[in-house]
C-alpha positions as YAML, in Angstrom:
chain: A
units: angstrom
residues:
- id: 1
  name: UNK
  ca: [-90.05, 107.24, -37.23]
- id: 2
  name: UNK
  ca: [-90.56, 109.41, -39.83]
- id: 3
  name: UNK
  ca: [-90.00, 113.07, -38.58]
- id: 4
  name: UNK
  ca: [-91.96, 115.93, -40.51]
- id: 5
  name: UNK
  ca: [-89.70, 119.08, -40.40]
- id: 6
  name: UNK
  ca: [-91.77, 121.38, -39.49]
- id: 7
  name: UNK
  ca: [-90.99, 125.38, -41.13]
- id: 8
  name: UNK
  ca: [-91.64, 126.86, -38.09]
- id: 9
  name: UNK
  ca: [-91.31, 126.89, -34.34]
- id: 10
  name: UNK
  ca: [-95.56, 127.11, -33.79]
- id: 11
  name: UNK
  ca: [-95.41, 123.96, -35.80]
- id: 12
  name: UNK
  ca: [-93.75, 122.43, -32.28]
- id: 13
  name: UNK
  ca: [-97.05, 122.13, -31.45]
- id: 14
  name: UNK
  ca: [-98.57, 120.28, -33.44]
- id: 15
  name: UNK
  ca: [-96.49, 116.79, -32.41]
- id: 16
  name: UNK
  ca: [-99.52, 116.98, -29.53]
- id: 17
  name: UNK
  ca: [-101.99, 116.29, -31.71]
- id: 18
  name: UNK
  ca: [-103.58, 112.98, -32.50]
- id: 19
  name: UNK
  ca: [-102.64, 113.36, -36.71]
- id: 20
  name: UNK
  ca: [-98.99, 114.06, -35.60]
- id: 21
  name: UNK
  ca: [-99.48, 111.38, -33.27]
- id: 22
  name: UNK
  ca: [-100.28, 108.65, -35.62]
- id: 23
  name: UNK
  ca: [-98.06, 109.41, -37.83]
- id: 24
  name: UNK
  ca: [-95.10, 109.50, -36.38]
- id: 25
  name: UNK
  ca: [-95.10, 105.95, -35.99]
- id: 26
  name: UNK
  ca: [-95.90, 105.25, -39.86]
- id: 27
  name: UNK
  ca: [-92.76, 104.74, -42.48]
- id: 28
  name: UNK
  ca: [-92.62, 103.72, -46.46]
- id: 29
  name: UNK
  ca: [-94.71, 100.99, -47.63]
- id: 30
  name: UNK
  ca: [-92.25, 101.52, -51.61]
- id: 31
  name: UNK
  ca: [-90.83, 98.50, -49.89]
- id: 32
  name: UNK
  ca: [-93.54, 95.99, -49.55]
- id: 33
  name: UNK
  ca: [-94.34, 94.18, -52.61]
- id: 34
  name: UNK
  ca: [-97.63, 93.74, -54.46]
- id: 35
  name: UNK
  ca: [-98.35, 90.04, -54.29]
- id: 36
  name: UNK
  ca: [-99.46, 88.41, -50.57]
- id: 37
  name: UNK
  ca: [-96.24, 88.32, -47.97]
- id: 38
  name: UNK
  ca: [-95.92, 87.22, -44.52]
- id: 39
  name: UNK
  ca: [-93.64, 89.32, -42.37]
- id: 40
  name: UNK
  ca: [-94.96, 92.94, -39.97]
- id: 41
  name: UNK
  ca: [-94.32, 95.92, -41.16]
- id: 42
  name: UNK
  ca: [-94.77, 99.00, -39.33]
- id: 43
  name: UNK
  ca: [-97.79, 101.61, -40.44]
- id: 44
  name: UNK
  ca: [-97.15, 102.55, -44.06]
- id: 45
  name: UNK
  ca: [-97.56, 106.80, -45.02]
- id: 46
  name: UNK
  ca: [-98.32, 108.30, -48.31]
- id: 47
  name: UNK
  ca: [-99.83, 111.17, -49.25]
- id: 48
  name: UNK
  ca: [-103.64, 112.35, -50.77]
- id: 49
  name: UNK
  ca: [-105.74, 113.18, -53.64]
- id: 50
  name: UNK
  ca: [-109.01, 112.91, -55.04]
- id: 51
  name: UNK
  ca: [-112.62, 111.24, -54.91]
- id: 52
  name: UNK
  ca: [-114.56, 111.67, -52.97]
- id: 53
  name: UNK
  ca: [-116.54, 107.85, -52.03]
- id: 54
  name: UNK
  ca: [-120.10, 107.64, -50.70]
- id: 55
  name: UNK
  ca: [-119.53, 108.81, -46.63]
- id: 56
  name: UNK
  ca: [-118.88, 107.19, -42.92]
- id: 57
  name: UNK
  ca: [-121.42, 107.79, -40.83]
- id: 58
  name: UNK
  ca: [-121.91, 111.17, -39.55]
- id: 59
  name: UNK
  ca: [-120.44, 111.62, -35.81]
- id: 60
  name: UNK
  ca: [-123.26, 111.81, -33.03]
- id: 61
  name: UNK
  ca: [-122.51, 114.27, -30.49]
- id: 62
  name: UNK
  ca: [-122.68, 111.65, -27.66]
- id: 63
  name: UNK
  ca: [-120.05, 108.25, -27.26]
- id: 64
  name: UNK
  ca: [-120.70, 104.25, -27.02]
- id: 65
  name: UNK
  ca: [-117.25, 103.09, -26.00]
- id: 66
  name: UNK
  ca: [-116.88, 99.54, -27.03]
- id: 67
  name: UNK
  ca: [-115.09, 98.22, -23.42]
- id: 68
  name: UNK
  ca: [-118.26, 100.84, -21.02]
- id: 69
  name: UNK
  ca: [-121.82, 102.19, -21.53]
- id: 70
  name: UNK
  ca: [-121.86, 105.14, -20.84]
- id: 71
  name: UNK
  ca: [-124.47, 107.82, -20.02]
- id: 72
  name: UNK
  ca: [-124.28, 111.01, -19.80]
- id: 73
  name: UNK
  ca: [-126.89, 111.55, -17.52]
- id: 74
  name: UNK
  ca: [-126.63, 109.05, -15.21]
- id: 75
  name: UNK
  ca: [-122.95, 109.17, -13.90]
- id: 76
  name: UNK
  ca: [-121.70, 109.74, -11.30]
- id: 77
  name: UNK
  ca: [-118.25, 111.88, -10.79]
- id: 78
  name: UNK
  ca: [-115.64, 109.84, -8.84]
- id: 79
  name: UNK
  ca: [-115.26, 112.58, -5.75]
- id: 80
  name: UNK
  ca: [-110.97, 111.78, -6.39]
- id: 81
  name: UNK
  ca: [-110.35, 112.66, -9.48]
- id: 82
  name: UNK
  ca: [-110.30, 116.23, -10.77]
- id: 83
  name: UNK
  ca: [-112.54, 117.11, -13.23]
- id: 84
  name: UNK
  ca: [-110.43, 117.15, -15.82]
- id: 85
  name: UNK
  ca: [-110.06, 113.58, -14.68]
- id: 86
  name: UNK
  ca: [-108.40, 111.57, -18.01]
- id: 87
  name: UNK
  ca: [-107.88, 107.54, -17.62]
- id: 88
  name: UNK
  ca: [-103.84, 107.58, -18.44]
- id: 89
  name: UNK
  ca: [-102.73, 104.57, -20.08]
- id: 90
  name: UNK
  ca: [-99.34, 105.38, -20.87]
- id: 91
  name: UNK
  ca: [-97.98, 102.77, -19.33]
- id: 92
  name: UNK
  ca: [-99.91, 100.48, -21.38]
- id: 93
  name: UNK
  ca: [-98.12, 101.38, -24.72]
- id: 94
  name: UNK
  ca: [-95.39, 99.80, -24.27]
- id: 95
  name: UNK
  ca: [-97.40, 96.30, -25.10]
- id: 96
  name: UNK
  ca: [-99.40, 98.32, -28.73]
- id: 97
  name: UNK
  ca: [-96.39, 98.48, -30.97]
- id: 98
  name: UNK
  ca: [-98.51, 99.20, -33.78]
- id: 99
  name: UNK
  ca: [-97.56, 96.75, -36.86]
- id: 100
  name: UNK
  ca: [-99.72, 95.80, -39.08]
- id: 101
  name: UNK
  ca: [-98.58, 92.76, -40.97]
- id: 102
  name: UNK
  ca: [-97.62, 93.55, -44.30]
- id: 103
  name: UNK
  ca: [-99.75, 90.39, -45.35]
- id: 104
  name: UNK
  ca: [-103.02, 92.26, -45.46]
- id: 105
  name: UNK
  ca: [-101.23, 95.61, -46.37]
- id: 106
  name: UNK
  ca: [-99.89, 93.58, -49.86]
- id: 107
  name: UNK
  ca: [-102.95, 91.29, -49.92]
- id: 108
  name: UNK
  ca: [-105.23, 95.01, -49.76]
- id: 109
  name: UNK
  ca: [-102.79, 96.57, -52.63]
- id: 110
  name: UNK
  ca: [-102.74, 93.17, -55.10]
- id: 111
  name: UNK
  ca: [-106.23, 93.72, -55.01]
- id: 112
  name: UNK
  ca: [-106.56, 97.05, -54.96]
- id: 113
  name: UNK
  ca: [-104.21, 96.93, -58.64]
- id: 114
  name: UNK
  ca: [-106.14, 94.26, -59.96]
- id: 115
  name: UNK
  ca: [-109.13, 96.73, -59.09]
- id: 116
  name: UNK
  ca: [-109.87, 99.29, -63.32]
- id: 117
  name: UNK
  ca: [-111.99, 102.33, -61.97]
- id: 118
  name: UNK
  ca: [-111.08, 105.39, -61.49]
- id: 119
  name: UNK
  ca: [-111.80, 105.53, -57.80]
- id: 120
  name: UNK
  ca: [-109.38, 102.20, -56.84]
- id: 121
  name: UNK
  ca: [-107.09, 103.65, -59.32]
- id: 122
  name: UNK
  ca: [-106.28, 106.32, -57.88]
- id: 123
  name: UNK
  ca: [-106.46, 104.76, -54.56]
- id: 124
  name: UNK
  ca: [-103.86, 102.79, -54.96]
- id: 125
  name: UNK
  ca: [-102.14, 105.69, -56.73]
- id: 126
  name: UNK
  ca: [-102.20, 107.70, -53.36]
- id: 127
  name: UNK
  ca: [-100.98, 104.30, -51.27]
- id: 128
  name: UNK
  ca: [-98.19, 103.09, -53.15]
- id: 129
  name: UNK
  ca: [-97.28, 106.48, -55.02]
- id: 130
  name: UNK
  ca: [-94.91, 105.98, -57.59]
- id: 131
  name: UNK
  ca: [-91.01, 107.43, -56.66]
- id: 132
  name: UNK
  ca: [-89.71, 107.65, -60.30]
- id: 133
  name: UNK
  ca: [-91.39, 111.29, -60.46]
- id: 134
  name: UNK
  ca: [-91.84, 110.89, -64.28]
- id: 135
  name: UNK
  ca: [-93.92, 107.34, -64.03]
- id: 136
  name: UNK
  ca: [-95.63, 110.10, -60.78]
- id: 137
  name: UNK
  ca: [-96.13, 112.50, -64.08]
- id: 138
  name: UNK
  ca: [-97.49, 110.31, -66.18]
- id: 139
  name: UNK
  ca: [-100.26, 108.19, -63.84]
- id: 140
  name: UNK
  ca: [-101.55, 111.31, -62.34]
- id: 141
  name: UNK
  ca: [-102.03, 112.34, -66.02]
- id: 142
  name: UNK
  ca: [-103.58, 110.01, -67.11]
- id: 143
  name: UNK
  ca: [-106.18, 110.05, -64.59]
- id: 144
  name: UNK
  ca: [-106.66, 113.68, -65.25]
- id: 145
  name: UNK
  ca: [-107.51, 113.19, -68.73]
- id: 146
  name: UNK
  ca: [-110.51, 110.85, -67.42]
- id: 147
  name: UNK
  ca: [-111.98, 113.46, -64.84]
- id: 148
  name: UNK
  ca: [-109.73, 116.73, -65.96]
- id: 149
  name: UNK
  ca: [-112.11, 118.61, -62.79]
- id: 150
  name: UNK
  ca: [-111.24, 116.61, -60.67]
- id: 151
  name: UNK
  ca: [-110.50, 118.40, -57.64]
- id: 152
  name: UNK
  ca: [-108.12, 116.20, -55.87]
- id: 153
  name: UNK
  ca: [-106.28, 115.03, -58.18]
- id: 154
  name: UNK
  ca: [-105.86, 118.68, -59.80]
- id: 155
  name: UNK
  ca: [-104.42, 119.14, -56.46]
- id: 156
  name: UNK
  ca: [-101.99, 116.54, -56.39]
- id: 157
  name: UNK
  ca: [-100.86, 118.10, -60.19]
- id: 158
  name: UNK
  ca: [-100.69, 121.21, -58.11]
- id: 159
  name: UNK
  ca: [-98.50, 119.78, -55.29]
- id: 160
  name: UNK
  ca: [-96.07, 117.79, -57.51]
- id: 161
  name: UNK
  ca: [-95.47, 121.15, -59.83]
- id: 162
  name: UNK
  ca: [-94.30, 123.12, -56.52]
- id: 163
  name: UNK
  ca: [-92.04, 120.86, -55.26]
- id: 164
  name: UNK
  ca: [-90.77, 119.41, -58.78]
- id: 165
  name: UNK
  ca: [-90.93, 120.95, -62.41]
- id: 166
  name: UNK
  ca: [-92.44, 118.99, -64.96]
- id: 167
  name: UNK
  ca: [-93.52, 120.25, -68.34]
- id: 168
  name: UNK
  ca: [-95.80, 118.04, -69.65]
- id: 169
  name: UNK
  ca: [-97.76, 117.62, -66.62]
- id: 170
  name: UNK
  ca: [-97.00, 122.20, -65.74]
- id: 171
  name: UNK
  ca: [-98.17, 123.14, -68.98]
- id: 172
  name: UNK
  ca: [-100.21, 125.84, -69.60]
- id: 173
  name: UNK
  ca: [-103.09, 124.52, -70.87]
- id: 174
  name: UNK
  ca: [-103.58, 121.64, -67.84]
- id: 175
  name: UNK
  ca: [-102.96, 124.70, -65.23]
- id: 176
  name: UNK
  ca: [-105.24, 126.87, -66.67]
- id: 177
  name: UNK
  ca: [-107.65, 124.10, -67.17]
- id: 178
  name: UNK
  ca: [-107.42, 123.31, -62.97]
- id: 179
  name: UNK
  ca: [-107.77, 127.21, -63.31]
- id: 180
  name: UNK
  ca: [-110.63, 127.18, -65.15]
- id: 181
  name: UNK
  ca: [-112.62, 124.46, -61.72]
- id: 182
  name: UNK
  ca: [-112.15, 126.91, -59.28]
- id: 183
  name: UNK
  ca: [-115.30, 127.88, -57.77]
- id: 184
  name: UNK
  ca: [-115.63, 128.83, -54.00]
- id: 185
  name: UNK
  ca: [-112.33, 128.06, -52.41]
- id: 186
  name: UNK
  ca: [-108.71, 129.04, -52.15]
- id: 187
  name: UNK
  ca: [-106.71, 126.34, -52.26]
- id: 188
  name: UNK
  ca: [-105.84, 124.99, -55.71]
- id: 189
  name: UNK
  ca: [-105.75, 129.40, -56.17]
- id: 190
  name: UNK
  ca: [-103.03, 128.85, -52.82]
- id: 191
  name: UNK
  ca: [-101.37, 126.47, -54.98]
- id: 192
  name: UNK
  ca: [-101.58, 128.11, -58.49]
- id: 193
  name: UNK
  ca: [-99.45, 130.02, -57.15]
- id: 194
  name: UNK
  ca: [-96.51, 128.92, -54.94]
- id: 195
  name: UNK
  ca: [-96.77, 126.59, -58.74]
- id: 196
  name: UNK
  ca: [-96.49, 130.33, -60.74]
- id: 197
  name: UNK
  ca: [-94.06, 131.23, -57.83]
- id: 198
  name: UNK
  ca: [-91.53, 128.67, -58.19]
- id: 199
  name: UNK
  ca: [-91.23, 129.70, -62.12]
- id: 200
  name: UNK
  ca: [-89.97, 132.98, -61.24]
- id: 201
  name: UNK
  ca: [-94.05, 134.91, -61.68]
- id: 202
  name: UNK
  ca: [-93.93, 136.58, -58.86]
- id: 203
  name: UNK
  ca: [-96.34, 139.46, -59.97]
- id: 204
  name: UNK
  ca: [-99.11, 136.80, -61.27]
- id: 205
  name: UNK
  ca: [-98.39, 135.02, -57.90]
- id: 206
  name: UNK
  ca: [-99.50, 137.85, -56.00]
- id: 207
  name: UNK
  ca: [-102.12, 138.54, -58.13]
- id: 208
  name: UNK
  ca: [-103.49, 134.49, -57.85]
- id: 209
  name: UNK
  ca: [-103.54, 134.66, -53.62]
- id: 210
  name: UNK
  ca: [-105.76, 138.13, -54.33]
- id: 211
  name: UNK
  ca: [-108.11, 136.63, -56.23]
- id: 212
  name: UNK
  ca: [-107.51, 133.19, -53.07]
- id: 213
  name: UNK
  ca: [-108.52, 136.52, -51.15]
- id: 214
  name: UNK
  ca: [-111.57, 137.00, -52.20]
- id: 215
  name: UNK
  ca: [-113.27, 133.13, -51.61]
- id: 216
  name: UNK
  ca: [-115.49, 132.11, -49.15]
- id: 217
  name: UNK
  ca: [-113.35, 129.24, -47.32]
- id: 218
  name: UNK
  ca: [-110.30, 127.37, -47.93]
- id: 219
  name: UNK
  ca: [-110.39, 123.53, -48.54]
- id: 220
  name: UNK
  ca: [-107.85, 121.51, -49.44]
- id: 221
  name: UNK
  ca: [-108.57, 118.30, -50.34]
- id: 222
  name: UNK
  ca: [-107.31, 115.60, -48.21]
- id: 223
  name: UNK
  ca: [-110.47, 115.12, -46.23]
- id: 224
  name: UNK
  ca: [-111.62, 113.51, -49.86]
- id: 225
  name: UNK
  ca: [-108.46, 111.54, -50.37]
- id: 226
  name: UNK
  ca: [-108.60, 109.96, -46.89]
- id: 227
  name: UNK
  ca: [-112.19, 109.25, -47.75]
- id: 228
  name: UNK
  ca: [-111.24, 107.44, -51.23]
- id: 229
  name: UNK
  ca: [-108.32, 106.04, -49.07]
- id: 230
  name: UNK
  ca: [-111.14, 104.77, -46.26]
- id: 231
  name: UNK
  ca: [-113.05, 103.44, -48.56]
- id: 232
  name: UNK
  ca: [-110.73, 101.31, -50.66]
- id: 233
  name: UNK
  ca: [-109.21, 99.60, -47.55]
- id: 234
  name: UNK
  ca: [-112.81, 98.97, -45.87]
- id: 235
  name: UNK
  ca: [-113.55, 97.39, -49.46]
- id: 236
  name: UNK
  ca: [-110.25, 95.16, -50.93]
- id: 237
  name: UNK
  ca: [-108.52, 94.93, -46.82]
- id: 238
  name: UNK
  ca: [-109.33, 92.63, -44.25]
- id: 239
  name: UNK
  ca: [-108.01, 95.44, -41.38]
- id: 240
  name: UNK
  ca: [-109.70, 95.67, -38.10]
- id: 241
  name: UNK
  ca: [-111.95, 99.18, -38.50]
- id: 242
  name: UNK
  ca: [-108.87, 100.74, -36.38]
- id: 243
  name: UNK
  ca: [-106.09, 99.08, -38.23]
- id: 244
  name: UNK
  ca: [-108.07, 101.14, -41.03]
- id: 245
  name: UNK
  ca: [-108.40, 104.16, -39.84]
- id: 246
  name: UNK
  ca: [-104.71, 103.95, -37.74]
- id: 247
  name: UNK
  ca: [-102.85, 103.19, -41.72]
- id: 248
  name: UNK
  ca: [-105.41, 105.83, -42.94]
- id: 249
  name: UNK
  ca: [-104.41, 109.15, -40.35]
- id: 250
  name: UNK
  ca: [-100.32, 108.34, -40.88]
- id: 251
  name: UNK
  ca: [-101.13, 108.08, -45.01]
- id: 252
  name: UNK
  ca: [-103.04, 111.48, -44.98]
- id: 253
  name: UNK
  ca: [-100.10, 113.16, -42.40]
- id: 254
  name: UNK
  ca: [-100.72, 116.67, -43.24]
- id: 255
  name: UNK
  ca: [-98.94, 118.35, -46.20]
- id: 256
  name: UNK
  ca: [-97.88, 121.57, -45.24]
- id: 257
  name: UNK
  ca: [-94.75, 122.42, -46.56]
- id: 258
  name: UNK
  ca: [-95.61, 124.10, -49.49]
- id: 259
  name: UNK
  ca: [-98.11, 126.93, -47.99]
- id: 260
  name: UNK
  ca: [-94.34, 128.07, -46.03]
- id: 261
  name: UNK
  ca: [-93.81, 129.98, -48.64]
- id: 262
  name: UNK
  ca: [-97.39, 131.60, -48.37]
- id: 263
  name: UNK
  ca: [-95.40, 133.46, -44.70]
- id: 264
  name: UNK
  ca: [-92.20, 134.15, -46.72]
- id: 265
  name: UNK
  ca: [-93.57, 135.55, -48.98]
- id: 266
  name: UNK
  ca: [-95.94, 138.15, -46.16]
- id: 267
  name: UNK
  ca: [-92.84, 138.43, -44.70]
- id: 268
  name: UNK
  ca: [-90.08, 139.31, -47.32]
- id: 269
  name: UNK
  ca: [-92.93, 141.88, -49.09]
- id: 270
  name: UNK
  ca: [-92.91, 146.43, -49.10]
- id: 271
  name: UNK
  ca: [-95.16, 145.99, -50.72]
- id: 272
  name: UNK
  ca: [-98.55, 147.73, -49.13]
- id: 273
  name: UNK
  ca: [-101.74, 145.74, -51.49]
- id: 274
  name: UNK
  ca: [-99.53, 142.45, -51.39]
- id: 275
  name: UNK
  ca: [-99.87, 142.89, -47.18]
- id: 276
  name: UNK
  ca: [-103.83, 143.36, -47.56]
- id: 277
  name: UNK
  ca: [-104.13, 140.43, -49.37]
- id: 278
  name: UNK
  ca: [-101.58, 138.19, -46.35]
- id: 279
  name: UNK
  ca: [-104.02, 139.72, -44.04]
- id: 280
  name: UNK
  ca: [-107.19, 138.89, -45.86]
- id: 281
  name: UNK
  ca: [-105.74, 135.03, -46.71]
- id: 282
  name: UNK
  ca: [-104.54, 135.30, -43.56]
- id: 283
  name: UNK
  ca: [-107.77, 135.19, -41.66]
- id: 284
  name: UNK
  ca: [-109.88, 133.18, -44.41]
- id: 285
  name: UNK
  ca: [-107.56, 130.07, -44.33]
- id: 286
  name: UNK
  ca: [-107.43, 130.28, -39.79]
- id: 287
  name: UNK
  ca: [-111.58, 130.66, -40.28]
- id: 288
  name: UNK
  ca: [-112.51, 127.67, -42.63]
- id: 289
  name: UNK
  ca: [-109.15, 125.36, -42.80]
- id: 290
  name: UNK
  ca: [-109.89, 121.49, -41.58]
- id: 291
  name: UNK
  ca: [-106.65, 121.37, -40.60]
- id: 292
  name: UNK
  ca: [-104.68, 123.44, -37.15]
- id: 293
  name: UNK
  ca: [-101.27, 123.65, -38.82]
- id: 294
  name: UNK
  ca: [-102.87, 125.12, -42.01]
- id: 295
  name: UNK
  ca: [-104.65, 126.80, -39.19]
- id: 296
  name: UNK
  ca: [-101.58, 128.53, -37.93]
- id: 297
  name: UNK
  ca: [-99.92, 129.48, -40.97]
- id: 298
  name: UNK
  ca: [-102.65, 131.71, -41.26]
- id: 299
  name: UNK
  ca: [-102.26, 132.75, -38.16]
- id: 300
  name: UNK
  ca: [-98.82, 133.84, -38.71]
- id: 301
  name: UNK
  ca: [-99.96, 135.49, -41.75]
- id: 302
  name: UNK
  ca: [-101.88, 137.86, -40.33]
- id: 303
  name: UNK
  ca: [-99.27, 138.27, -37.56]
- id: 304
  name: UNK
  ca: [-96.55, 139.56, -39.87]
- id: 305
  name: UNK
  ca: [-99.11, 142.15, -41.93]
- id: 306
  name: UNK
  ca: [-99.84, 144.22, -38.22]
- id: 307
  name: UNK
  ca: [-96.14, 143.22, -38.02]
- id: 308
  name: UNK
  ca: [-95.44, 144.79, -40.97]
- id: 309
  name: UNK
  ca: [-97.64, 147.87, -39.66]
- id: 310
  name: UNK
  ca: [-95.96, 148.10, -36.22]
- id: 311
  name: UNK
  ca: [-99.01, 147.28, -34.23]
- id: 312
  name: UNK
  ca: [-97.85, 144.97, -31.09]
- id: 313
  name: UNK
  ca: [-100.94, 145.13, -29.64]
- id: 314
  name: UNK
  ca: [-102.64, 142.85, -32.17]
- id: 315
  name: UNK
  ca: [-99.64, 140.85, -32.96]
- id: 316
  name: UNK
  ca: [-99.98, 139.66, -29.67]
- id: 317
  name: UNK
  ca: [-103.64, 139.37, -29.79]
- id: 318
  name: UNK
  ca: [-102.75, 136.24, -32.22]
- id: 319
  name: UNK
  ca: [-99.90, 135.25, -31.65]
- id: 320
  name: UNK
  ca: [-102.01, 134.27, -27.75]
- id: 321
  name: UNK
  ca: [-104.37, 132.60, -29.57]
- id: 322
  name: UNK
  ca: [-101.78, 129.88, -31.39]
- id: 323
  name: UNK
  ca: [-102.54, 127.09, -29.74]
- id: 324
  name: UNK
  ca: [-98.53, 127.01, -28.10]
- id: 325
  name: UNK
  ca: [-99.61, 129.74, -25.68]
- id: 326
  name: UNK
  ca: [-102.62, 127.51, -24.42]
- id: 327
  name: UNK
  ca: [-103.04, 125.74, -21.64]
- id: 328
  name: UNK
  ca: [-105.27, 123.98, -23.42]
- id: 329
  name: UNK
  ca: [-102.90, 122.17, -24.94]
- id: 330
  name: UNK
  ca: [-101.28, 120.05, -22.64]
- id: 331
  name: UNK
  ca: [-102.00, 116.84, -21.45]
- id: 332
  name: UNK
  ca: [-105.10, 116.29, -21.77]
- id: 333
  name: UNK
  ca: [-105.11, 115.52, -25.11]
- id: 334
  name: UNK
  ca: [-102.11, 114.06, -24.33]
- id: 335
  name: UNK
  ca: [-103.90, 111.23, -22.81]
- id: 336
  name: UNK
  ca: [-107.40, 111.85, -24.12]
- id: 337
  name: UNK
  ca: [-104.73, 110.49, -27.94]
- id: 338
  name: UNK
  ca: [-103.96, 107.25, -26.98]
- id: 339
  name: UNK
  ca: [-107.07, 106.02, -25.13]
- id: 340
  name: UNK
  ca: [-108.26, 106.19, -28.63]
- id: 341
  name: UNK
  ca: [-105.74, 103.14, -29.01]
- id: 342
  name: UNK
  ca: [-107.67, 101.41, -26.75]
- id: 343
  name: UNK
  ca: [-111.28, 101.79, -28.08]
- id: 344
  name: UNK
  ca: [-112.09, 101.47, -30.92]
- id: 345
  name: UNK
  ca: [-115.31, 103.37, -30.53]
- id: 346
  name: UNK
  ca: [-113.90, 107.05, -29.55]
- id: 347
  name: UNK
  ca: [-110.51, 106.84, -32.37]
- id: 348
  name: UNK
  ca: [-114.20, 106.02, -34.89]
- id: 349
  name: UNK
  ca: [-115.49, 109.72, -33.43]
- id: 350
  name: UNK
  ca: [-112.61, 111.08, -33.51]
- id: 351
  name: UNK
  ca: [-111.81, 109.91, -37.47]
- id: 352
  name: UNK
  ca: [-115.69, 111.10, -37.98]
- id: 353
  name: UNK
  ca: [-114.96, 114.44, -36.20]
- id: 354
  name: UNK
  ca: [-112.10, 114.87, -37.77]
- id: 355
  name: UNK
  ca: [-113.54, 113.90, -41.63]
- id: 356
  name: UNK
  ca: [-116.70, 116.03, -41.54]
- id: 357
  name: UNK
  ca: [-115.60, 118.84, -39.02]
- id: 358
  name: UNK
  ca: [-112.46, 120.20, -38.28]
- id: 359
  name: UNK
  ca: [-109.17, 118.63, -37.09]
- id: 360
  name: UNK
  ca: [-109.58, 121.20, -33.82]
- id: 361
  name: UNK
  ca: [-113.15, 120.26, -33.58]
- id: 362
  name: UNK
  ca: [-112.29, 116.03, -33.24]
- id: 363
  name: UNK
  ca: [-109.67, 116.76, -30.81]
- id: 364
  name: UNK
  ca: [-111.34, 118.90, -28.66]
- id: 365
  name: UNK
  ca: [-115.06, 116.85, -28.28]
- id: 366
  name: UNK
  ca: [-111.91, 114.14, -27.93]
- id: 367
  name: UNK
  ca: [-110.71, 116.13, -24.89]
- id: 368
  name: UNK
  ca: [-115.15, 116.08, -23.70]
- id: 369
  name: UNK
  ca: [-115.18, 112.24, -24.71]
- id: 370
  name: UNK
  ca: [-112.67, 111.59, -22.55]
- id: 371
  name: UNK
  ca: [-113.04, 113.09, -19.46]
- id: 372
  name: UNK
  ca: [-117.21, 111.89, -19.81]
- id: 373
  name: UNK
  ca: [-115.67, 108.19, -20.30]
- id: 374
  name: UNK
  ca: [-112.89, 108.11, -17.07]
- id: 375
  name: UNK
  ca: [-115.79, 109.87, -14.43]
- id: 376
  name: UNK
  ca: [-117.61, 105.85, -14.85]
- id: 377
  name: UNK
  ca: [-115.56, 103.49, -12.48]
- id: 378
  name: UNK
  ca: [-115.70, 100.36, -15.52]
- id: 379
  name: UNK
  ca: [-114.43, 102.02, -17.79]
- id: 380
  name: UNK
  ca: [-110.39, 100.65, -18.46]
- id: 381
  name: UNK
  ca: [-109.94, 100.10, -22.46]
- id: 382
  name: UNK
  ca: [-106.26, 100.34, -21.35]
- id: 383
  name: UNK
  ca: [-104.31, 96.30, -22.31]
- id: 384
  name: UNK
  ca: [-102.55, 94.81, -19.05]
...
């Protein structure tokens, strides 16, 4: 199992969330060959990038699980259980290995690699990330020159430029072209700022972050990348839908380490104007980011700003908004997330809600749906 590094103590609560639950059972795909095999391997893990395929069915507000037909209007609650009761399938996890046959994974990779379309080439890059940084950079450049305005390719390039200095990929021309593609979203500007920070250009970093704080939304491209991966799995693999979704989530385990530099900048600055940027950008990220951990980074940026101004009242107010300080992030989410391993329809509804709304909404809706389903005495998805 792969334990992702955490940036701040507040990220500890992410272990409870579904995204972390799925990604915690993932392991590297790099050892799997590109030709069919017969062994079994744990669920692989990769990163994200670009291109939005035809969307999945939009999530509905009501749930119709495969294990039990539930009508919200006719369910009679069992009086022996509390109102927030959720069916407990923890005992069944020991029989759920999370293993997916290697031959199905390698068959998928083999088919994907043979395709010459831009979307499939990109999917292959995402699911089979080259181990060499030079090879990764070369492939990204090839895809970039095919579609230089692709926000997910550009996001992937910036991710590599933040983590590794690569002169040809991170040239001024490419960075300028990426900046020109920015519209209403702040995410690429934030990543461009972090590239400038890595290059030691602090003033340019602050200017870009200030510009980002004026945008109307913070929305990274990870969901588009996850949908691309899911689309390619549906098209080229023989995996079940449950396996496709679990693998997709494992591939897309959120990359938040780089965004942690924002908190570092806000904590270490004595620049009053930049503190204002931290507050405004932090609020934008909290309000509009789709991932729970990203929202927490936005909250923490605001905490640091108010702490700088010694506004203890606002500091405490924001800290109390963090999920780690809310009792709702407890056993209910854990039990509901476990149900998704055994109720494919519940998993599908959660995935769609996460893709088309936000992770927080999906998690909250999952708990509500799990409670509703558990009211039916015939609902028992747990394998015996």
